[in-house]
Coordinates of N, CA and C in Angstrom, one line a residue:
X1 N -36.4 21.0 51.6 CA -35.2 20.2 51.9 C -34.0 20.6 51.1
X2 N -33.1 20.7 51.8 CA -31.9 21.0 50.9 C -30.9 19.6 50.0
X3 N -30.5 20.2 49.1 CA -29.7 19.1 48.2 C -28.6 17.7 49.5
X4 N -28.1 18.7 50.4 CA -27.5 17.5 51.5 C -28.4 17.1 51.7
X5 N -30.0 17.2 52.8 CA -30.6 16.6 53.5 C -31.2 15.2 52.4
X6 N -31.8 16.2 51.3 CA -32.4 14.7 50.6 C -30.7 13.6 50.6
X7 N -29.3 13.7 50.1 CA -28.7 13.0 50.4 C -28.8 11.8 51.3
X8 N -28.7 13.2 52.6 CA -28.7 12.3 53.8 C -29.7 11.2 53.9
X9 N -30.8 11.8 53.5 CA -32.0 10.9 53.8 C -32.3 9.6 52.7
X10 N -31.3 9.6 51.6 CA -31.5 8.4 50.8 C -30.5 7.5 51.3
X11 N -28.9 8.3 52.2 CA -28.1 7.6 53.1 C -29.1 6.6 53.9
X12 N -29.4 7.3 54.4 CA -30.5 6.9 55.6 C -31.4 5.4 55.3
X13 N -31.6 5.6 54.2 CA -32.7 4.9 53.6 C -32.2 3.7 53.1
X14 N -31.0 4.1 52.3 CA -30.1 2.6 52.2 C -29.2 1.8 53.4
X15 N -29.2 2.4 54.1 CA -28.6 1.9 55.4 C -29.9 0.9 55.9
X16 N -30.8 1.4 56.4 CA -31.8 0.6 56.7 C -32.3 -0.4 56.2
X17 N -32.2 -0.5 55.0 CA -32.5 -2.0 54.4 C -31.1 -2.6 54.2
X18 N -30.0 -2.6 54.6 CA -28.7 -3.1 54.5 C -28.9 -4.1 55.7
X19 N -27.6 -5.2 55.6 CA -27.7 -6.4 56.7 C -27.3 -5.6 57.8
X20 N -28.0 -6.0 58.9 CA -28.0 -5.0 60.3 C -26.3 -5.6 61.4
X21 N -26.0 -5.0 61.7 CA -24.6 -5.5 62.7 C -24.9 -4.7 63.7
X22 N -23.9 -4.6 64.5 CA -24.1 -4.3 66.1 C -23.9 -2.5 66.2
X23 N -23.7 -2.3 64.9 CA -23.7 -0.5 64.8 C -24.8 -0.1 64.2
X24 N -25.6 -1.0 63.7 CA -26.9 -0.7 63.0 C -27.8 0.7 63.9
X25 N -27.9 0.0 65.1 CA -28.9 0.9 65.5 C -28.7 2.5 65.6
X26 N -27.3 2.9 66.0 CA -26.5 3.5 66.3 C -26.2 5.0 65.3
X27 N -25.7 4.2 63.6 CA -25.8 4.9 62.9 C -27.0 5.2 62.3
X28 N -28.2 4.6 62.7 CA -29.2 5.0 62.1 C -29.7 6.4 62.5
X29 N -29.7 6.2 64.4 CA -30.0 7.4 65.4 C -28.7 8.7 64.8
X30 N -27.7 8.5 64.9 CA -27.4 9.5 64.1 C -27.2 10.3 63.5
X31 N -27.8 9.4 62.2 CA -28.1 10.4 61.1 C -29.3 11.2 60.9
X32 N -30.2 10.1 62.0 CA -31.5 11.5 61.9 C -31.4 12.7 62.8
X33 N -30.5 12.5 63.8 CA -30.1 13.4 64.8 C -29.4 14.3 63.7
X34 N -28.9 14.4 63.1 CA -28.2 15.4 62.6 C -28.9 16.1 60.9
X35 N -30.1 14.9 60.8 CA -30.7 15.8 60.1 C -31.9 16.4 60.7
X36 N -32.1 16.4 61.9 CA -32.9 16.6 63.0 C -34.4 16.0 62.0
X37 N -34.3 14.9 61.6 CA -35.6 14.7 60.9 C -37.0 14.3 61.9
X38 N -37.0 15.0 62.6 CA -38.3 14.4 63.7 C -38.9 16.1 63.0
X39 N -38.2 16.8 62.7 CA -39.1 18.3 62.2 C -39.4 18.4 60.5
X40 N -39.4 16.5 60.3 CA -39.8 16.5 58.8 C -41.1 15.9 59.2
X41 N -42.0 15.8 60.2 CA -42.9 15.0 59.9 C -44.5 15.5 59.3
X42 N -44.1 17.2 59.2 CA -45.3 18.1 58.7 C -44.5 19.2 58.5
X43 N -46.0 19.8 57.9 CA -45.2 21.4 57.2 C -45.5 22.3 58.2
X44 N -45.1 23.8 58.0 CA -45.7 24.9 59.2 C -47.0 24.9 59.0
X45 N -48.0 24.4 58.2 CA -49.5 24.1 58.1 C -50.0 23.3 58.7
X46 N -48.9 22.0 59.5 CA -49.1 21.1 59.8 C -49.7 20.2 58.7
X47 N -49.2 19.9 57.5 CA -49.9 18.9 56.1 C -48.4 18.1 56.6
X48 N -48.9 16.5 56.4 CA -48.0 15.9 56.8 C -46.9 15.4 55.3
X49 N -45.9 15.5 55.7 CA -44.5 15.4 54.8 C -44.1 14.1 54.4
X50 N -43.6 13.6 55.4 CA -43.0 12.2 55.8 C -43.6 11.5 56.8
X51 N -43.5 10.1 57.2 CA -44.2 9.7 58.1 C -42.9 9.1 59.0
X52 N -42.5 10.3 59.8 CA -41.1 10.0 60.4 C -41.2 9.3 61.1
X53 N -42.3 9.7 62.6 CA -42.2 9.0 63.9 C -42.6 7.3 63.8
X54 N -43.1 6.8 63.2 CA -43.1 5.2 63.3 C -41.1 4.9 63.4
X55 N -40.8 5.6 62.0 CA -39.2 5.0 62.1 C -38.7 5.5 63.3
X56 N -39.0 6.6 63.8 CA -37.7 7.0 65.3 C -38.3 6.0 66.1
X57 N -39.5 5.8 66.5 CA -40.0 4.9 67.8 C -39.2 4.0 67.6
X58 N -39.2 3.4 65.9 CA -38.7 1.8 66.3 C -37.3 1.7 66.4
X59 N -36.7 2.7 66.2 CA -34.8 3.0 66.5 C -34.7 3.2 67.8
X60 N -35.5 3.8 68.5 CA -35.5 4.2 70.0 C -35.9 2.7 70.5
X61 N -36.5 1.9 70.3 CA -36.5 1.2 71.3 C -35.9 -0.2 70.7
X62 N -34.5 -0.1 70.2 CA -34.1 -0.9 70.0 C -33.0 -1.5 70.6
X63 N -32.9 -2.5 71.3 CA -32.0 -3.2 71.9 C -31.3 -4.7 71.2
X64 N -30.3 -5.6 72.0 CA -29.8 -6.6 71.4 C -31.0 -7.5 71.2
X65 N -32.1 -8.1 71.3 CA -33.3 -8.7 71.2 C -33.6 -8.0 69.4
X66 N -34.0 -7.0 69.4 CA -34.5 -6.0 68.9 C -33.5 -6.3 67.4
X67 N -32.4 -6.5 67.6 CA -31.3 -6.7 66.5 C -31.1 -7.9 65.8
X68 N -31.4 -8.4 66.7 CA -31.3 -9.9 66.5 C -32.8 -11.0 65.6
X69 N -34.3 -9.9 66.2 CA -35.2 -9.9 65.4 C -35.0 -9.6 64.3
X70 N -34.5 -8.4 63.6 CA -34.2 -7.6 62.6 C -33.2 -8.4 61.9
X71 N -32.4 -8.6 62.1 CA -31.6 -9.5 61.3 C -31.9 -10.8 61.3
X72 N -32.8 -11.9 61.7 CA -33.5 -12.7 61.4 C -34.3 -12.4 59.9
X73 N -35.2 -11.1 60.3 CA -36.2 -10.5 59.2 C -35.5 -10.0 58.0
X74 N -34.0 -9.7 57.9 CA -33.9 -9.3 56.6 C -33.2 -10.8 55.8
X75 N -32.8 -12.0 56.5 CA -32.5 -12.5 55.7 C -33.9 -13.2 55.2
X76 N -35.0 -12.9 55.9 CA -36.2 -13.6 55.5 C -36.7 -13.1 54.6
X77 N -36.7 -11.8 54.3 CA -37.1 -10.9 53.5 C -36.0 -10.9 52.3
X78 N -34.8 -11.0 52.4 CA -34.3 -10.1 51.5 C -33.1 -11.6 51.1
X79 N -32.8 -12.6 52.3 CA -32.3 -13.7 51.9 C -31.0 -13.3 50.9
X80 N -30.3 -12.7 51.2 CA -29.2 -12.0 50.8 C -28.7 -12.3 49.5
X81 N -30.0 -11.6 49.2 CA -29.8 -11.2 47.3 C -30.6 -12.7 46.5
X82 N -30.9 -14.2 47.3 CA -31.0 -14.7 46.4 C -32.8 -14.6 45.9
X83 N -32.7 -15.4 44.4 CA -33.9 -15.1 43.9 C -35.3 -15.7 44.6
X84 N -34.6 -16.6 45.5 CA -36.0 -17.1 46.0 C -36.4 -16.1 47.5
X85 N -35.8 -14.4 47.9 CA -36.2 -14.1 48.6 C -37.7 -13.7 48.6
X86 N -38.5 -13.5 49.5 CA -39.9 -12.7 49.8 C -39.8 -11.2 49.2
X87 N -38.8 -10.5 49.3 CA -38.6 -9.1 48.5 C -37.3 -8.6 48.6
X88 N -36.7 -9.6 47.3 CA -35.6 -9.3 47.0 C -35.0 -7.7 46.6
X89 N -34.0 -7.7 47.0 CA -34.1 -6.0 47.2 C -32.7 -5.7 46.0
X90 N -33.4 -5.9 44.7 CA -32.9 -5.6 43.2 C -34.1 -5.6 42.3
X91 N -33.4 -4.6 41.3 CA -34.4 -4.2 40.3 C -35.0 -5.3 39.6
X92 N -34.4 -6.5 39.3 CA -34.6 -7.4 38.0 C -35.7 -8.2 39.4
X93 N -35.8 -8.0 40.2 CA -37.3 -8.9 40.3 C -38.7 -8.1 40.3
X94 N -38.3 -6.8 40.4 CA -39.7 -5.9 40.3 C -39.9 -5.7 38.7
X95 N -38.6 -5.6 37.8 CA -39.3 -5.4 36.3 C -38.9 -6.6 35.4
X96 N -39.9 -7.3 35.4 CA -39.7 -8.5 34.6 C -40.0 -7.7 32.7
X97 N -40.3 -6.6 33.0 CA -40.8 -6.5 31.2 C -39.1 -6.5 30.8
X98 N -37.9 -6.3 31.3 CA -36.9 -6.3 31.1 C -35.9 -7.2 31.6
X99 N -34.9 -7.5 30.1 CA -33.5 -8.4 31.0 C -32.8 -7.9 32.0
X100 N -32.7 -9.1 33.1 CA -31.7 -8.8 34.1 C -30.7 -8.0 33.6
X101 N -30.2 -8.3 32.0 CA -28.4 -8.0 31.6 C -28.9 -6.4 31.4
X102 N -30.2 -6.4 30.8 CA -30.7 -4.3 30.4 C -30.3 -3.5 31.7
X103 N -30.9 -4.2 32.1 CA -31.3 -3.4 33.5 C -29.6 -3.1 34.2
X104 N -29.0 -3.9 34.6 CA -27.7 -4.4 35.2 C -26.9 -3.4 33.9
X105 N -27.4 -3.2 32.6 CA -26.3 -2.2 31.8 C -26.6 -0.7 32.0
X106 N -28.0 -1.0 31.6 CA -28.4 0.7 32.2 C -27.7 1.1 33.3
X107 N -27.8 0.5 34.3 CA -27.6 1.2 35.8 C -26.2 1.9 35.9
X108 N -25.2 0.4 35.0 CA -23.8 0.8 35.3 C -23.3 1.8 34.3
X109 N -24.2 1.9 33.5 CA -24.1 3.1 32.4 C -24.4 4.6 33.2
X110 N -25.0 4.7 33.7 CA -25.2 5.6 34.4 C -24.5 6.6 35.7
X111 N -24.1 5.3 36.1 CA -23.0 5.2 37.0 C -21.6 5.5 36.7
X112 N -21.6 4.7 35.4 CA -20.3 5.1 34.5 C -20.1 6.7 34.0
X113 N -21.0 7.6 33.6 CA -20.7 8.5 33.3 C -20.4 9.8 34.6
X114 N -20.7 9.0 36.1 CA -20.2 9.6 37.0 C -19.3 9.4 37.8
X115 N -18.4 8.6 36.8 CA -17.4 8.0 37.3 C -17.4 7.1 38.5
X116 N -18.5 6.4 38.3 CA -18.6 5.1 39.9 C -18.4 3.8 38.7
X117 N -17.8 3.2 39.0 CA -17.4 1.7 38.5 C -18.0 1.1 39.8
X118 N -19.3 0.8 39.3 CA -19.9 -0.9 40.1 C -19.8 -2.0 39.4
X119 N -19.5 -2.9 40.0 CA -19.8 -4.4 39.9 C -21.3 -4.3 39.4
X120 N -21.2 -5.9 38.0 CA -22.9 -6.4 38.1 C -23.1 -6.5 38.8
X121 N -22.8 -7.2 40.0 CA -24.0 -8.1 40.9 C -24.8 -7.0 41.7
X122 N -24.2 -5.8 41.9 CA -24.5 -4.4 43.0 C -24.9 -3.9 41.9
X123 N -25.4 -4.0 40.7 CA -25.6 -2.4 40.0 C -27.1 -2.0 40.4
X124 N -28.0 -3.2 40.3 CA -29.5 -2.8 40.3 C -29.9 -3.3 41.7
X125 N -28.9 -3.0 43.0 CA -29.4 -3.4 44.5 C -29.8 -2.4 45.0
X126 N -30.7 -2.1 45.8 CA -31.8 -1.2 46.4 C -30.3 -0.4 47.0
X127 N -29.3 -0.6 47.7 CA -28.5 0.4 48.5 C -27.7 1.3 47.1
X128 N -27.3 0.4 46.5 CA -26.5 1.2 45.4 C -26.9 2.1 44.9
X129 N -28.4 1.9 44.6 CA -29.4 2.7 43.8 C -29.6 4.2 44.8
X130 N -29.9 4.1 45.9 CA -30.3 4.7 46.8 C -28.5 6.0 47.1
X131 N -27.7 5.1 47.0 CA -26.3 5.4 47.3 C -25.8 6.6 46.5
X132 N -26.1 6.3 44.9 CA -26.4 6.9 43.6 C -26.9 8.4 43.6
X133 N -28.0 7.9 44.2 CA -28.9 9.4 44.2 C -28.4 10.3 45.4
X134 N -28.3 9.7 46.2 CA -27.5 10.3 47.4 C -26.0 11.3 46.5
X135 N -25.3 10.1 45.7 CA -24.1 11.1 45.5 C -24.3 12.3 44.7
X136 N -25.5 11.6 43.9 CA -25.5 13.2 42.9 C -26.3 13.8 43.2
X137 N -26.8 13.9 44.3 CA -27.2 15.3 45.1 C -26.0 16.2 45.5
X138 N -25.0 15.7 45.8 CA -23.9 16.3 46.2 C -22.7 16.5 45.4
X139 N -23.1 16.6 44.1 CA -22.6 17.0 43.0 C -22.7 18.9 42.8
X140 N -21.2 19.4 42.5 CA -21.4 20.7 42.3 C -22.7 21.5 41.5
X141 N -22.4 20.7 40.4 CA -23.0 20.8 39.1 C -24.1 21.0 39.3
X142 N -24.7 21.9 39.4 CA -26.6 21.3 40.3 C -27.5 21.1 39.2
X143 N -27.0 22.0 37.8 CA -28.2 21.7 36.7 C -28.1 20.3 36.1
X144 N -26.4 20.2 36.2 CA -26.4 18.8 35.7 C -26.7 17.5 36.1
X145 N -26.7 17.5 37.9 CA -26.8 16.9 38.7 C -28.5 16.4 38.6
X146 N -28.9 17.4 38.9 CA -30.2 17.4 38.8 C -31.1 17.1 37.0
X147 N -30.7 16.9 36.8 CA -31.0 16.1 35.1 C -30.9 14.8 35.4
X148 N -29.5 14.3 35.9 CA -28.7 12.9 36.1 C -29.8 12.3 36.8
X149 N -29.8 13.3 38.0 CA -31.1 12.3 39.6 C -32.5 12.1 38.4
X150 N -33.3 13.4 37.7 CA -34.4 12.9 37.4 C -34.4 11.5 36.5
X151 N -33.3 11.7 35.7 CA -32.7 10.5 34.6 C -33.3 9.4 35.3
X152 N -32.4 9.1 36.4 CA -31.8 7.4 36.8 C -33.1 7.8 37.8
X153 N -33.9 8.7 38.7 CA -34.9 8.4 39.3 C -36.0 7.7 38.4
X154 N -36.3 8.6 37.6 CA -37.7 8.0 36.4 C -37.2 6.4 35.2
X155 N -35.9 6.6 35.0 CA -35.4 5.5 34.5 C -35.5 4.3 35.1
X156 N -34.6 4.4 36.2 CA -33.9 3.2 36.8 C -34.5 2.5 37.9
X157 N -34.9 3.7 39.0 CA -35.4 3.6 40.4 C -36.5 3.3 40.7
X158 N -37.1 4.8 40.0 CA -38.7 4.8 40.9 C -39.9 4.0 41.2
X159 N -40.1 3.2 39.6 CA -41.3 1.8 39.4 C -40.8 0.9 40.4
X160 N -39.8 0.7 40.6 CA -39.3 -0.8 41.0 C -38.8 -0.6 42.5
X161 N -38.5 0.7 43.1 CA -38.3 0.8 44.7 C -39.7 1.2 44.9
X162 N -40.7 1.3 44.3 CA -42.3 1.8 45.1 C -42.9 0.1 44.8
X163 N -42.7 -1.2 43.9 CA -42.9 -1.9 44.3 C -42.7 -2.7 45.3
X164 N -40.9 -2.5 45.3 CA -39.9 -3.4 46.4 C -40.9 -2.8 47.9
X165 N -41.3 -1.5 47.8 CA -41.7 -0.8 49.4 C -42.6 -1.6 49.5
X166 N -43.6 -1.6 48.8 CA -45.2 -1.8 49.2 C -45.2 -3.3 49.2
X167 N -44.2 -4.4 48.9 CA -43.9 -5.7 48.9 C -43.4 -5.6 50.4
X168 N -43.2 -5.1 50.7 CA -42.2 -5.1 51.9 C -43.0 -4.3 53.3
X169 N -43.9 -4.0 53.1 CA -45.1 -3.6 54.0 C -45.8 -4.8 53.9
X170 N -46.2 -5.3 52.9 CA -47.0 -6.2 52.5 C -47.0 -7.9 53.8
X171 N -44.9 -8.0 53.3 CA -44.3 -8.8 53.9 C -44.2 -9.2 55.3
X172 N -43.4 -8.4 55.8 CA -42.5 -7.9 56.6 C -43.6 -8.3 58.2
X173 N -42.8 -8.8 58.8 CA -43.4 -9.1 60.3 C -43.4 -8.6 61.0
X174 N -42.2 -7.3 61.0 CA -41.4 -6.5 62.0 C -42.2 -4.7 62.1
X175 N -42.0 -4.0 62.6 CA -42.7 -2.7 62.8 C -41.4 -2.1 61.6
X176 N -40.4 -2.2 62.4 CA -39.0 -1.2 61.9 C -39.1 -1.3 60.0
X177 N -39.2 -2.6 59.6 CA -39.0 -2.7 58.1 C -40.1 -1.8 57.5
X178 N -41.7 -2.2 57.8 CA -42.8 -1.4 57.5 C -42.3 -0.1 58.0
X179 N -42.1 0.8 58.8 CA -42.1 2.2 59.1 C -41.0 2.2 57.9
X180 N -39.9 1.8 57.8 CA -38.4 1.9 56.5 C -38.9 2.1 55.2
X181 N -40.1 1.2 54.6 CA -40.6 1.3 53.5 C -41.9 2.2 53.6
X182 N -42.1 2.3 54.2 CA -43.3 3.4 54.2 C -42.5 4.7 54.0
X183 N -41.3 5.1 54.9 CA -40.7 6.3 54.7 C -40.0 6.3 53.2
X184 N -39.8 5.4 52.8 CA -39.1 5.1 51.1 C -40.0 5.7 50.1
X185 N -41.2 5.1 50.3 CA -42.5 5.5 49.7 C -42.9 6.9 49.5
X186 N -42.8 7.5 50.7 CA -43.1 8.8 50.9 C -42.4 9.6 50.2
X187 N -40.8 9.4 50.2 CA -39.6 10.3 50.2 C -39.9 10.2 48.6
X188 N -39.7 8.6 48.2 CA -39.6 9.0 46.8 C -40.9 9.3 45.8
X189 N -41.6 9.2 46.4 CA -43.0 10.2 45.7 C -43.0 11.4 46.2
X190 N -42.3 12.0 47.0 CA -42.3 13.6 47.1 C -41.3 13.9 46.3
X191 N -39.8 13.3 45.9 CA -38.9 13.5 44.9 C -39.6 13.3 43.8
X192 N -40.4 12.4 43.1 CA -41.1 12.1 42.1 C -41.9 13.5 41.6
X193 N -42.7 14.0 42.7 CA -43.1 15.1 42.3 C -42.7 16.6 42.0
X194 N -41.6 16.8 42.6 CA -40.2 17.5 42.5 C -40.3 17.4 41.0
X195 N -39.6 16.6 41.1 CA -39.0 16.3 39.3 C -40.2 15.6 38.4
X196 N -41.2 15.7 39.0 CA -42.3 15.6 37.6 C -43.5 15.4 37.6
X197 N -43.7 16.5 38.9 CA -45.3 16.8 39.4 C -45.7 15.2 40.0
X198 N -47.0 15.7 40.5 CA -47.3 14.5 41.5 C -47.7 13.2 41.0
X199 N -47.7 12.5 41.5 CA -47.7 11.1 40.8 C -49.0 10.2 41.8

């Protein structure tokens, strides 16, 4: 995969767990259209890669019913940020060994040295995080870029978006959320292994 495509595809990834509106469906279809990700779902060996097609089926058959389920399910699920959600989609509920305030400085520290000024309340949210890694893939710099991603991946991200996933399979009532976190799972344990063998 090239340095855009993983972008695209953590685009992708934060979009999907974001509150759904009447474009939801829309921009979801095409961004995999244009990463033609239906030819990520194995290798020329056929060993499977990603587990794409659950997520295209459930974008393909999505209609105003279909939207209206889904946005039901994320405020159930995710209850827009507050702490009594089912799988609140921020770091400070997956790693209690740390303070909310660590976690919330780290992030924006990080952020800070790539010149992104976030808000606390956004620093440790599943899209920002995702948003993050997306940008510094598409950073010139590729040695440095690629330091930064393994940094804030093994730092910041990785423990606590592979719990938010498997919380969220666990959860989740809907096909589309499960196929979302399953594809999150996948993607970021093949980057995990990238940057620091397999896990």
């Amino acid at each position: 995969m090239t340095p855009e495509e993983c972008a695209q595809l953590y685009h992708l990834l934060a979009l999907s767990f974001a509150c759904p509106d009447a474009g939801f469906a829309e921009r979801l279809t095409r961004l995999i259209g244009e990463l033609r990700l239906e030819t990520w779902d194995s290798d020329s060996a056929g060993q499977p890669i990603l587990p794409i097609a659950p997520f295209i089926r459930e974008l393909a058959a999505f209609d105003q019913q279909k939207l209206a389920q889904i946005q039901h399910e994320c405020r159930r699920l995710f209850a827009q940020d507050r702490p009594e959600a089912l799988c609140p989609a921020h770091a400070w509920a997956y790693r209690p060994d740390l303070p909310r305030e660590a976690l919330t400085q780290a992030a924006q520290s990080a952020y800070l040295t790539w010149g992104q000024e976030i808000p606390p309340a956004r620093a440790t949210k599943l899209e920002t995080q995702l948003e993050f890694l997306a940008y510094l893939y598409r950073q010139v710099d590729d040695e440095v870029a690629r330091i930064a991603r393994r940094d804030f991946l093994y730092q910041q991200a990785l423990v606590w978006l592979l719990r938010f996933a498997d919380k969220v399979v666990l959860m989740t009532r809907l096909d589309f959320y499960r196929a979302a976190a399953q594809l999150l799972t996948a993607f970021l344990k093949l980057e995990a292994g990238a940057q620091f063998g397999a896990i």
